[in-house]
JSON list of C-alpha atoms and ligand atoms in Angstrom, two decimals:
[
{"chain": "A", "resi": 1, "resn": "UNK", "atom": "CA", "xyz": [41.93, 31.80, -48.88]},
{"chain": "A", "resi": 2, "resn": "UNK", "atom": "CA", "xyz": [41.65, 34.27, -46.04]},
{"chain": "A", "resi": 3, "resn": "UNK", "atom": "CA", "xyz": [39.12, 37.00, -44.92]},
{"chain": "A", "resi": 4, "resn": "UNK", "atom": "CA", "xyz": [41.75, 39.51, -46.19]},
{"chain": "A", "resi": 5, "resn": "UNK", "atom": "CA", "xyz": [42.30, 38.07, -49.57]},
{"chain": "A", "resi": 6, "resn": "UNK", "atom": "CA", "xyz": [38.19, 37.25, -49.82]},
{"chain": "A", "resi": 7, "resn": "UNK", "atom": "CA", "xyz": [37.66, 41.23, -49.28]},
{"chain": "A", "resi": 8, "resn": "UNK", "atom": "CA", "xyz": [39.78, 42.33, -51.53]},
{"chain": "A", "resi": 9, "resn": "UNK", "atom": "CA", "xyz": [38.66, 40.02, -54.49]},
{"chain": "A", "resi": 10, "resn": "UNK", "atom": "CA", "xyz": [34.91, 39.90, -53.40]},
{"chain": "A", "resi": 11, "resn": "UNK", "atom": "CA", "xyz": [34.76, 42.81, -55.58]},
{"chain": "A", "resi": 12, "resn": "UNK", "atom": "CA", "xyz": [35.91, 41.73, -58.67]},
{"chain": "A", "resi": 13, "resn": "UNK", "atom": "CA", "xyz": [34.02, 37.93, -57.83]},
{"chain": "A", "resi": 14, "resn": "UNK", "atom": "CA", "xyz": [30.36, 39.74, -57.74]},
{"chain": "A", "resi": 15, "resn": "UNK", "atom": "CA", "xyz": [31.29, 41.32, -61.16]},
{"chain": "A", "resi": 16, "resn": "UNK", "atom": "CA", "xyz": [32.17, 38.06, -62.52]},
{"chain": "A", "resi": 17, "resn": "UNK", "atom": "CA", "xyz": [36.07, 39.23, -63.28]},
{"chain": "A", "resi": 18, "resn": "UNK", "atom": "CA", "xyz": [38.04, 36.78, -61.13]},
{"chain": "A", "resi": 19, "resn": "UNK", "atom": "CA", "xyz": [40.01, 34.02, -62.52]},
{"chain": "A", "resi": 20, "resn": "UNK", "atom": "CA", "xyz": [38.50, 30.52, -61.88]},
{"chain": "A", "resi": 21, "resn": "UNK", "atom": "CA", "xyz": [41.22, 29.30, -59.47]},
{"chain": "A", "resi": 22, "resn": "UNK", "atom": "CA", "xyz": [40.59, 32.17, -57.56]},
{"chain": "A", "resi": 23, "resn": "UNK", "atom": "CA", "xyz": [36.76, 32.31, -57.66]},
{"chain": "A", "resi": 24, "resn": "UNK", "atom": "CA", "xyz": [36.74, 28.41, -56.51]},
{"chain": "A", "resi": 25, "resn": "UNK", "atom": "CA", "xyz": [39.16, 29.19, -53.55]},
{"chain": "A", "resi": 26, "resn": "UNK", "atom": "CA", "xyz": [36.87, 32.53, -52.24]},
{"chain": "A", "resi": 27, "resn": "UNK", "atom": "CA", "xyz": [33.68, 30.46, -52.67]},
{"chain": "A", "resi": 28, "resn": "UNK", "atom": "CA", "xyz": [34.92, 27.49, -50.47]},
{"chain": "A", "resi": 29, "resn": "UNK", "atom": "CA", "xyz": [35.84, 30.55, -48.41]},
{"chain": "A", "resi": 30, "resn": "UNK", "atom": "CA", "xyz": [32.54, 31.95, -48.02]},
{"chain": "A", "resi": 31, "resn": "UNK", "atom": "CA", "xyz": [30.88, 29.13, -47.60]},
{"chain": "A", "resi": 32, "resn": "UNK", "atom": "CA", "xyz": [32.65, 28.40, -44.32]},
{"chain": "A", "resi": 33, "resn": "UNK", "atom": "CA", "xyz": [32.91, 32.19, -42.97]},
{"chain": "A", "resi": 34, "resn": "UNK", "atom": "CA", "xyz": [30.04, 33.27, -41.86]},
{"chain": "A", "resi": 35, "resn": "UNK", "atom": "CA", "xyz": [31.38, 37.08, -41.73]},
{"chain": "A", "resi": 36, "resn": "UNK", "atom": "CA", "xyz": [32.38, 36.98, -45.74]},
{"chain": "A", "resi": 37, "resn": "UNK", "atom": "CA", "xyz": [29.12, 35.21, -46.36]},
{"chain": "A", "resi": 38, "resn": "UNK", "atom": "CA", "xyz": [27.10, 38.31, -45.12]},
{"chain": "A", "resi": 39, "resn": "UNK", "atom": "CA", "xyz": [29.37, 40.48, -46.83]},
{"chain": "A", "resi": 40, "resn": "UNK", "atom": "CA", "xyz": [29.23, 38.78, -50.02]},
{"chain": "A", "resi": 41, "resn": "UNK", "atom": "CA", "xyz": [25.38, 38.58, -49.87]},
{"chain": "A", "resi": 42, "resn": "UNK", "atom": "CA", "xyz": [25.47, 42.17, -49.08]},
{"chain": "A", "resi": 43, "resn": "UNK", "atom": "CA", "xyz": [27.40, 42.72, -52.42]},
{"chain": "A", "resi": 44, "resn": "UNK", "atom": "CA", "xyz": [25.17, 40.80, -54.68]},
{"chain": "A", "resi": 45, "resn": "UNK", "atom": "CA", "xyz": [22.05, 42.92, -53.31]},
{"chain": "A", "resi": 46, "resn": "UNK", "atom": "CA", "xyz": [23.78, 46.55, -53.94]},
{"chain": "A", "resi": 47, "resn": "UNK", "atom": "CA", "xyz": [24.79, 44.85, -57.36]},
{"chain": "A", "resi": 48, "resn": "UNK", "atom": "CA", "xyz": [20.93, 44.17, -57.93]},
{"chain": "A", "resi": 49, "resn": "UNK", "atom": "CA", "xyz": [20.04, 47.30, -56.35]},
{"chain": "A", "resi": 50, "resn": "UNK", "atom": "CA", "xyz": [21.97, 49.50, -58.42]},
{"chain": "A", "resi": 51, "resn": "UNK", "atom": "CA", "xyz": [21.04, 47.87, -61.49]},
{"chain": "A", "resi": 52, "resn": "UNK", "atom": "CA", "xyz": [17.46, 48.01, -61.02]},
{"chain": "A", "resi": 53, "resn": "UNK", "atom": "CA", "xyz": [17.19, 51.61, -60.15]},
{"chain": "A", "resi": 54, "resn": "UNK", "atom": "CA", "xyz": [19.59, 52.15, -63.14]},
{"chain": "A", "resi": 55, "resn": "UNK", "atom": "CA", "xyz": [21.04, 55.17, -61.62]},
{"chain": "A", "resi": 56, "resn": "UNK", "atom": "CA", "xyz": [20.61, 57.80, -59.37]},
{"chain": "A", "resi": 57, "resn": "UNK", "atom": "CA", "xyz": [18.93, 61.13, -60.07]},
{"chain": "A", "resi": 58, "resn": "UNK", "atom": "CA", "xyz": [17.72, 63.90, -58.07]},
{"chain": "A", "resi": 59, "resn": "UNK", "atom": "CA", "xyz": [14.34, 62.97, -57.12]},
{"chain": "A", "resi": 60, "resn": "UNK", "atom": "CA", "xyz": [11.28, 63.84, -58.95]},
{"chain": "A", "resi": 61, "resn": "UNK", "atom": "CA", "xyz": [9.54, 65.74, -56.17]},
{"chain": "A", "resi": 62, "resn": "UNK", "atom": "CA", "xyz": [12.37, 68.08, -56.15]},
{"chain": "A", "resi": 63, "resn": "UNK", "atom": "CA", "xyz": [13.53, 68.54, -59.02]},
{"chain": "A", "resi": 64, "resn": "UNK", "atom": "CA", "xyz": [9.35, 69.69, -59.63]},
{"chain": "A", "resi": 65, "resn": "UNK", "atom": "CA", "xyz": [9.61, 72.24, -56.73]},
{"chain": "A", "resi": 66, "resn": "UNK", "atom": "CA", "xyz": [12.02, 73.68, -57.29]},
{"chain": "A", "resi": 67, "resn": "UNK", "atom": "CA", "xyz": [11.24, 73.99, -61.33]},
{"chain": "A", "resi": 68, "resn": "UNK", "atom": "CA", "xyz": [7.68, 75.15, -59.95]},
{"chain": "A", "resi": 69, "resn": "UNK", "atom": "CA", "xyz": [9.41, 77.70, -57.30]},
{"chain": "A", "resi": 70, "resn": "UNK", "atom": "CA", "xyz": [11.51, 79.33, -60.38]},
{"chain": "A", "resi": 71, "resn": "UNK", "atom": "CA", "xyz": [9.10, 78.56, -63.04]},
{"chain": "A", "resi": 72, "resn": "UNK", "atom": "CA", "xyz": [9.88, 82.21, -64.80]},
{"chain": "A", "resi": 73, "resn": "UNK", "atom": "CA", "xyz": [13.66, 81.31, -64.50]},
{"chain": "A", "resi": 74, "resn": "UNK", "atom": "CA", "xyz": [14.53, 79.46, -67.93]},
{"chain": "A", "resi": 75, "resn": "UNK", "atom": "CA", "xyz": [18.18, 79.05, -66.64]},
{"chain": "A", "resi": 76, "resn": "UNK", "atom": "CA", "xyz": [17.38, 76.35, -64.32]},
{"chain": "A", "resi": 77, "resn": "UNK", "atom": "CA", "xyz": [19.21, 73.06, -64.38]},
{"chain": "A", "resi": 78, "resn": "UNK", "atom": "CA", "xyz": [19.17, 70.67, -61.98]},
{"chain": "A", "resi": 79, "resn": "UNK", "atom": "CA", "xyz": [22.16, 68.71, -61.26]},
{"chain": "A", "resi": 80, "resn": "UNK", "atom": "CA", "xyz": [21.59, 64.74, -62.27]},
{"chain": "A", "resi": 81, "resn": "UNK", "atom": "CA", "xyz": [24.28, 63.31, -60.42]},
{"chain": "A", "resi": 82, "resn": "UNK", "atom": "CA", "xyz": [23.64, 62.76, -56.40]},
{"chain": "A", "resi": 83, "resn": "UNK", "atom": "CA", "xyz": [26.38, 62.06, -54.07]},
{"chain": "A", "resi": 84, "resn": "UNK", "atom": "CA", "xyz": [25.42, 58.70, -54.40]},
{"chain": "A", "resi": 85, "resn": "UNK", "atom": "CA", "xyz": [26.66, 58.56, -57.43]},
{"chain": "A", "resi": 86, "resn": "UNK", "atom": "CA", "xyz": [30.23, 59.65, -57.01]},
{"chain": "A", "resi": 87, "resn": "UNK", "atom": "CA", "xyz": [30.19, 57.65, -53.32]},
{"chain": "A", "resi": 88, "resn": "UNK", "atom": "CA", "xyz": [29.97, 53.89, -55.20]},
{"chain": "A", "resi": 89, "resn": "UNK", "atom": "CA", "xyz": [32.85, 53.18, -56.25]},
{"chain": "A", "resi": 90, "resn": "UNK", "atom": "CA", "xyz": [34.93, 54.24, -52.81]},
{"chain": "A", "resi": 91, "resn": "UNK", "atom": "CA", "xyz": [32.19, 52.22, -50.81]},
{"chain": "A", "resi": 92, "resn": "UNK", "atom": "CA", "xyz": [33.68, 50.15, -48.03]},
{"chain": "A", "resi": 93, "resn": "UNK", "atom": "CA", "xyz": [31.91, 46.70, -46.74]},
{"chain": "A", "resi": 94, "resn": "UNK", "atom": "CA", "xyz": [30.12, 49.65, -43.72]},
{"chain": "A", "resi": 95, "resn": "UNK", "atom": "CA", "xyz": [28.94, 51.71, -46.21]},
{"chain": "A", "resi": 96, "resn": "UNK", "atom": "CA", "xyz": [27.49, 49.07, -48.43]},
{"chain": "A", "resi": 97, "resn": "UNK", "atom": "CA", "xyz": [25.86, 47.06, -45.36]},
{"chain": "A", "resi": 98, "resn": "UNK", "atom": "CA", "xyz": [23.89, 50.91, -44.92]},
{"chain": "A", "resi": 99, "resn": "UNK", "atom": "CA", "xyz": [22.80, 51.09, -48.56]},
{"chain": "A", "resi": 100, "resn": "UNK", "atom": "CA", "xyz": [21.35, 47.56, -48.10]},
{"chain": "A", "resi": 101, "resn": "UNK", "atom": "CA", "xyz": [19.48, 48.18, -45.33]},
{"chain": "A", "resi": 102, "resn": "UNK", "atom": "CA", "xyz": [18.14, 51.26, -46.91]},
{"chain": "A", "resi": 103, "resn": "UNK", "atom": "CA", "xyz": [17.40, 49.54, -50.37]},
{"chain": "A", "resi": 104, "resn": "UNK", "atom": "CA", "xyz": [14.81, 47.29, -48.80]},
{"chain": "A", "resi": 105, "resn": "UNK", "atom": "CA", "xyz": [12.40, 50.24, -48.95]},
{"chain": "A", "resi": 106, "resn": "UNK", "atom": "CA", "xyz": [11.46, 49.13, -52.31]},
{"chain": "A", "resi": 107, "resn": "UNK", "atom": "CA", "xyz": [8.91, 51.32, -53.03]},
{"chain": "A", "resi": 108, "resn": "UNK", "atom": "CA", "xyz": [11.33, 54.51, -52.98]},
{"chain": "A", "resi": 109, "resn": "UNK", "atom": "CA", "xyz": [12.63, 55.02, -56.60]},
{"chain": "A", "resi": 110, "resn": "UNK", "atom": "CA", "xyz": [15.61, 56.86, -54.96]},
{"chain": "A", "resi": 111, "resn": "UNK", "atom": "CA", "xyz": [16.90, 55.45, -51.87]},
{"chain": "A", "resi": 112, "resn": "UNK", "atom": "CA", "xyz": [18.58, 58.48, -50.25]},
{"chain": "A", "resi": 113, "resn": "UNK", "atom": "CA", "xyz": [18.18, 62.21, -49.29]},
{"chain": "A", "resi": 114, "resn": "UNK", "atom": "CA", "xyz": [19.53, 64.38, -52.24]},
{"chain": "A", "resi": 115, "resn": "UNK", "atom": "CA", "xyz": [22.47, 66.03, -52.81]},
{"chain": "A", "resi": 116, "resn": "UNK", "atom": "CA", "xyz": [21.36, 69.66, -51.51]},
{"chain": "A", "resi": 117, "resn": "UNK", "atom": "CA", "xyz": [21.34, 72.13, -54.39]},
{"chain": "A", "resi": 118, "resn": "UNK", "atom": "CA", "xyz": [23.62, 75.13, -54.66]},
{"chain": "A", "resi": 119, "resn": "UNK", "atom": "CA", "xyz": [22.77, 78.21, -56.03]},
{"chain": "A", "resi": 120, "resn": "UNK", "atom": "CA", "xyz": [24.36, 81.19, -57.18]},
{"chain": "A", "resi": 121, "resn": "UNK", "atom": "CA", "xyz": [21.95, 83.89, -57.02]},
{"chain": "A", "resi": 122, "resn": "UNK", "atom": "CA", "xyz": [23.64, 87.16, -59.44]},
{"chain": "A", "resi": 123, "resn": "UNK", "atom": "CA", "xyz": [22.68, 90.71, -58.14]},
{"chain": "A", "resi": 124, "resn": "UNK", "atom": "CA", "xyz": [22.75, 93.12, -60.19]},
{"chain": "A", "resi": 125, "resn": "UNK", "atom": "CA", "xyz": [20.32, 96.10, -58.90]},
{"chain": "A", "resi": 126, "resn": "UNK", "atom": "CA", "xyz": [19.35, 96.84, -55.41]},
{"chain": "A", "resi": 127, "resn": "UNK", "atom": "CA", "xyz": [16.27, 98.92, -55.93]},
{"chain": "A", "resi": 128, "resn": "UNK", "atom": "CA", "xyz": [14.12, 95.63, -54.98]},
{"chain": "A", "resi": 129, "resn": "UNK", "atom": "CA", "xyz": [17.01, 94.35, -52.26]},
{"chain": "A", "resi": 130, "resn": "UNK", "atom": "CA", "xyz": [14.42, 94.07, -49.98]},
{"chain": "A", "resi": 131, "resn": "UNK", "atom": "CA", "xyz": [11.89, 92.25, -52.28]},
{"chain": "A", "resi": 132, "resn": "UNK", "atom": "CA", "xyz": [14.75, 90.24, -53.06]},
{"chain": "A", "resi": 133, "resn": "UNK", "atom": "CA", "xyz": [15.89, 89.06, -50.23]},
{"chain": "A", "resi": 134, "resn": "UNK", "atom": "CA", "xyz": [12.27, 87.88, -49.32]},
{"chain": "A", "resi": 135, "resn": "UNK", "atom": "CA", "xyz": [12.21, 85.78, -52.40]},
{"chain": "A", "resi": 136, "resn": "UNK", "atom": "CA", "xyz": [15.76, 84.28, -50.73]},
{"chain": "A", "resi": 137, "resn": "UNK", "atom": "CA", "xyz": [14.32, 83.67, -47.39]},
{"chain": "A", "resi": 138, "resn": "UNK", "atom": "CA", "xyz": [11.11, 81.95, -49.25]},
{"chain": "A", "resi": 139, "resn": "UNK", "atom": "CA", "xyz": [13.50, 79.38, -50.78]},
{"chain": "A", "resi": 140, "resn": "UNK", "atom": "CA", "xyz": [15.42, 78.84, -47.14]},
{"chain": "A", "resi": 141, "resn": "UNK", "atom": "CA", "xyz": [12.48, 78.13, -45.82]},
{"chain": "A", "resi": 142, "resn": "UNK", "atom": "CA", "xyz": [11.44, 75.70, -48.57]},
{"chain": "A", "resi": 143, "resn": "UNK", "atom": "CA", "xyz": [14.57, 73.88, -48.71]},
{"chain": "A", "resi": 144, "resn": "UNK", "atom": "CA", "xyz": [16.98, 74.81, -45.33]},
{"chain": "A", "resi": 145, "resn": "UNK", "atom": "CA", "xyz": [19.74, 72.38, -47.31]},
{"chain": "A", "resi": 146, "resn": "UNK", "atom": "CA", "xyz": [20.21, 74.72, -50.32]},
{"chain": "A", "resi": 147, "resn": "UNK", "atom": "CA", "xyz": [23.53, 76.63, -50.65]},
{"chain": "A", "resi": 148, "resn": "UNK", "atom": "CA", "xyz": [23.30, 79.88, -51.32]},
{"chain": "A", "resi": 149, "resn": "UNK", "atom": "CA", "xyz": [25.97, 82.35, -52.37]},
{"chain": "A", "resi": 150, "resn": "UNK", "atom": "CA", "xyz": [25.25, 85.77, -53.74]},
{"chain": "A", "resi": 151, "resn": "UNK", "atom": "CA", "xyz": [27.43, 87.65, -55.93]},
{"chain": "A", "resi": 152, "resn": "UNK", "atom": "CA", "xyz": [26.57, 91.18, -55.99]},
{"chain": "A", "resi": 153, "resn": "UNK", "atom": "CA", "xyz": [27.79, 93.12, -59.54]},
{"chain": "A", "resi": 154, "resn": "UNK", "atom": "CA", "xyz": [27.05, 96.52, -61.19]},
{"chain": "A", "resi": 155, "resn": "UNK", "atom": "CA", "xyz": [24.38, 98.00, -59.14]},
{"chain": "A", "resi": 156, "resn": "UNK", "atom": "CA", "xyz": [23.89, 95.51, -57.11]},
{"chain": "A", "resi": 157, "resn": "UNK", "atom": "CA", "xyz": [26.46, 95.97, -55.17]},
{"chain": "A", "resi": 158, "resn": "UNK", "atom": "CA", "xyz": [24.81, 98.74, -53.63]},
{"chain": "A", "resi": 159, "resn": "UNK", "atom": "CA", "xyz": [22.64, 96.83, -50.60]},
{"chain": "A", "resi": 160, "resn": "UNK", "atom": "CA", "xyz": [25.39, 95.47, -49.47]},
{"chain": "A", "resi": 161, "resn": "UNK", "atom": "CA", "xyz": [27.36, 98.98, -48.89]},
{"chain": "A", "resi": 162, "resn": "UNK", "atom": "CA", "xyz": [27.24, 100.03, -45.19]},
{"chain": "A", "resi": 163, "resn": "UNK", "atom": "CA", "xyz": [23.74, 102.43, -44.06]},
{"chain": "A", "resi": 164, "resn": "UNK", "atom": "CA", "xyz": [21.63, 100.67, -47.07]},
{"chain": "A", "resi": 165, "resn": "UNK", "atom": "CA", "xyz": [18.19, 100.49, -46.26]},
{"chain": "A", "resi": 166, "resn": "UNK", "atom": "CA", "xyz": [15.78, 98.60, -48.67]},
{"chain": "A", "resi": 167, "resn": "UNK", "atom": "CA", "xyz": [12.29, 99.98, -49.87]},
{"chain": "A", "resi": 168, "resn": "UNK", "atom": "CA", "xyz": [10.25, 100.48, -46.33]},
{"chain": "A", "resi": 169, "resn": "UNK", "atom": "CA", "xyz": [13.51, 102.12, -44.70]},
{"chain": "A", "resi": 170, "resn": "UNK", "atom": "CA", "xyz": [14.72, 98.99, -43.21]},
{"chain": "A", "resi": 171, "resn": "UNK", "atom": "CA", "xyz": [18.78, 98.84, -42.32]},
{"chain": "A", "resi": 172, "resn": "UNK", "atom": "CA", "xyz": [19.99, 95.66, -44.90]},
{"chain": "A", "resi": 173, "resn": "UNK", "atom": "CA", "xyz": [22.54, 94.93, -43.10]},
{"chain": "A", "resi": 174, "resn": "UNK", "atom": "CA", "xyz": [20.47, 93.29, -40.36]},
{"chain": "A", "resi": 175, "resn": "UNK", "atom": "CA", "xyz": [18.99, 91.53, -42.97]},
{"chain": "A", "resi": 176, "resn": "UNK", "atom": "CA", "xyz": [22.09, 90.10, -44.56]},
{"chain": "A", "resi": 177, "resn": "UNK", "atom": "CA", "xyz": [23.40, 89.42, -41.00]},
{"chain": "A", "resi": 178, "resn": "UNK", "atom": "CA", "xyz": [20.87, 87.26, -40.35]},
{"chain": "A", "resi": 179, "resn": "UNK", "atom": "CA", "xyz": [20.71, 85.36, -44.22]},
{"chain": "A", "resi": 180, "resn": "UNK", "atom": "CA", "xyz": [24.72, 84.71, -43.11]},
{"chain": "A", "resi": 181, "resn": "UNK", "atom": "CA", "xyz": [23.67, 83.24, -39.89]},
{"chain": "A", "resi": 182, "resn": "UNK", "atom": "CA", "xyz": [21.74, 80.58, -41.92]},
{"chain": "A", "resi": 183, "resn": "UNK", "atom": "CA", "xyz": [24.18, 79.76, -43.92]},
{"chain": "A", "resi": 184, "resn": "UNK", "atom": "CA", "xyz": [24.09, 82.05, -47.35]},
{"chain": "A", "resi": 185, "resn": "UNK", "atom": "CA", "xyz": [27.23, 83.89, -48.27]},
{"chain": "A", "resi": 186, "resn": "UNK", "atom": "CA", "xyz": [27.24, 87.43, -50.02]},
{"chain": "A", "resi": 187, "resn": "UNK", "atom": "CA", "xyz": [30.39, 88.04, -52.61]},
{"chain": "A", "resi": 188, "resn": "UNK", "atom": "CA", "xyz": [30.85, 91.61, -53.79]},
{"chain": "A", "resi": 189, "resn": "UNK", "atom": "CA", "xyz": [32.60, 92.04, -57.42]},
{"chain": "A", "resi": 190, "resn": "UNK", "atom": "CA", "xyz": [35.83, 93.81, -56.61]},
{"chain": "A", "resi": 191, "resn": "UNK", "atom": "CA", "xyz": [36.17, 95.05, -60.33]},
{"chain": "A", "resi": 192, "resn": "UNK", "atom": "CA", "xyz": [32.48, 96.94, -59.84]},
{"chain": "A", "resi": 193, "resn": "UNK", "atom": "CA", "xyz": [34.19, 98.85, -56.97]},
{"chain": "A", "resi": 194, "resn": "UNK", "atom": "CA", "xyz": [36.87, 99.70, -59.09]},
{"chain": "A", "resi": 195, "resn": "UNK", "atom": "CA", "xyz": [34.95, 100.79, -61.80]},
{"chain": "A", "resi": 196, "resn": "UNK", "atom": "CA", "xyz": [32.13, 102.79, -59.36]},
{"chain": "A", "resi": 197, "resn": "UNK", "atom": "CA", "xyz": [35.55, 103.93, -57.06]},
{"chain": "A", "resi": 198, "resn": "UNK", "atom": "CA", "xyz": [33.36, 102.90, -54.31]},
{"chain": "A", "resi": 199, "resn": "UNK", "atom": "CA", "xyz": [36.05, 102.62, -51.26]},
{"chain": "A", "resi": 200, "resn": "UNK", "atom": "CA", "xyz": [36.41, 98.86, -50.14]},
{"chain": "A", "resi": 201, "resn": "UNK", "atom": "CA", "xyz": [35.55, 100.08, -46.62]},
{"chain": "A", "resi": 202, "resn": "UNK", "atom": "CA", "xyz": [32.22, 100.84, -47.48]},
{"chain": "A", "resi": 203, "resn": "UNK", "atom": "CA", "xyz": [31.08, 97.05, -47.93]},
{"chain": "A", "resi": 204, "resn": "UNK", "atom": "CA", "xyz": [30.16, 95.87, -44.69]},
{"chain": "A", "resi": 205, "resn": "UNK", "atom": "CA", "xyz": [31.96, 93.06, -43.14]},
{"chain": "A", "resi": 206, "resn": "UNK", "atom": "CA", "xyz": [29.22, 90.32, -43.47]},
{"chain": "A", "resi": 207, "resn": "UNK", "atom": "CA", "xyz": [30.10, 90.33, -47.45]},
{"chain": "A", "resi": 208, "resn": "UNK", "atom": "CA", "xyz": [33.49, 89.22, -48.90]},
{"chain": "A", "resi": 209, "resn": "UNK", "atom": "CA", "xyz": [35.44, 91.12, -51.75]},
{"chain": "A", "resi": 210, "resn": "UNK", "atom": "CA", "xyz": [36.01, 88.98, -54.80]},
{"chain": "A", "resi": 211, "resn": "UNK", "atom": "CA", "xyz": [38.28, 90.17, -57.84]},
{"chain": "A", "resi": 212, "resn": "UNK", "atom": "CA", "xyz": [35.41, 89.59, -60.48]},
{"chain": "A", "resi": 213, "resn": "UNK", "atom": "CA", "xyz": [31.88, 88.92, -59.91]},
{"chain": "A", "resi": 214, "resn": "UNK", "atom": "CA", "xyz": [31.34, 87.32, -63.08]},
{"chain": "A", "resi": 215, "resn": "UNK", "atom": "CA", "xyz": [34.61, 85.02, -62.60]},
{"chain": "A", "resi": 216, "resn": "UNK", "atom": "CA", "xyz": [33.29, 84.23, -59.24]},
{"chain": "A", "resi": 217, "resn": "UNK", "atom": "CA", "xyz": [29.83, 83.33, -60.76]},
{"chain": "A", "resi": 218, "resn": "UNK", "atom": "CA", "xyz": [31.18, 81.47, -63.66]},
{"chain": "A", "resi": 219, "resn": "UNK", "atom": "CA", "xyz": [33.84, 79.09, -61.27]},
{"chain": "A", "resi": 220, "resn": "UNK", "atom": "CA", "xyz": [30.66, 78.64, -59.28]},
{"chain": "A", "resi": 221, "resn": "UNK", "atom": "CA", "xyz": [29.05, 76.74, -61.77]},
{"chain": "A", "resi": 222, "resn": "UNK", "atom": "CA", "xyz": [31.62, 75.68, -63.57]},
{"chain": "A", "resi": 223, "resn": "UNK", "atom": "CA", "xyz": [33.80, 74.02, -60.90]},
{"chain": "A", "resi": 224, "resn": "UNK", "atom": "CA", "xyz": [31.66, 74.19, -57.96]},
{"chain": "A", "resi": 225, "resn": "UNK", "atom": "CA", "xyz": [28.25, 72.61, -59.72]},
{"chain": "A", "resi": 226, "resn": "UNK", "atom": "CA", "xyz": [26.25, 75.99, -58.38]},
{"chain": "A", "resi": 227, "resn": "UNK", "atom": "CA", "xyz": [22.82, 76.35, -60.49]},
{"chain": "A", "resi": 228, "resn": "UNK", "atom": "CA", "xyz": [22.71, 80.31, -61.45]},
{"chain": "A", "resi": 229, "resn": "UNK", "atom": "CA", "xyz": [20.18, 82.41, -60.81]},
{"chain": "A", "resi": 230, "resn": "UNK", "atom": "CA", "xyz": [19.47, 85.40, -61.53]},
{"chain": "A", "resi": 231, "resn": "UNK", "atom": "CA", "xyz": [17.85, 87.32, -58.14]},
{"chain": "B", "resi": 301, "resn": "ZN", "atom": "ZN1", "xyz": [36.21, 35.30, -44.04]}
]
């Protein structure tokens, strides 16, 4: 057996699937190829590793902070699956060799950074905009990684509408400029427009128009994995 044939059925070898023949030819293999060794041994420890930590979840810690940051919101739900999880099975021998490496630390119940959250904050009034929008910069600065979109519906709609000023007389614009420079998007329901006739025009040109807030919100979380909020 060659290096090509031993990577391909290395897989099925560590997970005790391969036929003997074959398993007897990749062993005498290994044995004599000191690059298929390493990769098999790496193989047998992410086999170990992964069965030991028995999955991958988003770590305690923050999961906690952010329940503790929105401990009046009852929606929250954190999602349980990290990248990690989807990564596995399309691991190549590079990838693997870096997950071994990391899973000596074996003190660390989960071995990698987590899958940043993403968050749908819903707007519906903009008498607080400006209180609001402080609560949104509190959880940037608590976790820089989180996604943010807002979708803006009803009346809140309104903060994002060109000459807004929040409650001490501030412009919101500025404000919203800056949230998009770090990342957070703002989504204004199109049908709320409609309904308000509030000219497309007046929405300034940091937010995009979408057809339906509430579609928006609800492809967020359902397709996108977004955690809703309600801001
Ligand atoms: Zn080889």
């Amino acid at each position: 057996m060659n290096c090509q044939a031993t990577m391909r059925l290395l897989h099925a070898y560590v997970d005790g699937e391969l036929d003997l023949p074959n398993a007897l030819a990749l062993e005498e293999h290994v044995q004599g190829c000191p690059r298929c060794r390493s990769l098999h041994a790496n193989l047998l420890a992410l086999q170990t590793a992964l069965r030991r930590h028995g999955g991958w979840e988003t770590p305690d810690a923050l999961r906690e902070r952010l329940q503790a940051h929105y401990a009046r919101q009852p929606e929250v739900r954190m999602p349980r699956r990290t990248w990690l999880a989807q990564a596995v099975p399309a691991l190549g021998a590079l990838a693997i060799v870096a997950l071994i490496g990391y899973s000596g630390y074996e003190h660390t119940r989960v071995p990698s950074a987590p899958e940043p959250a993403r968050i749908v904050y819903h707007m519906t009034n903009s008498d607080a905009a400006g209180a609001a929008l402080r609560t949104l910069g509190n959880h940037l600065d608590a976790a820089p990684d989180v996604a943010v979109v807002v979708v803006a519906h009803n009346n809140g709609v309104d903060f994002l509408l060109r000459g807004a000023r929040d409650e001490t007389g501030q412009l919101l614009e500025t404000a919203v400029r800056r949230f998009k420079e770090r990342g957070v998007e703002f989504r204004v329901c199109g049908n709320t427009l409609v309904r308000r006739k509030i000219d497309s025009g007046e929405v300034i040109p940091e937010a995009k128009l979408v057809p339906s807030g509430i579609a928006e919100i609800a492809r967020l979380q359902g397709q996108e994995g977004y955690i809703y909020l309600r801001l």
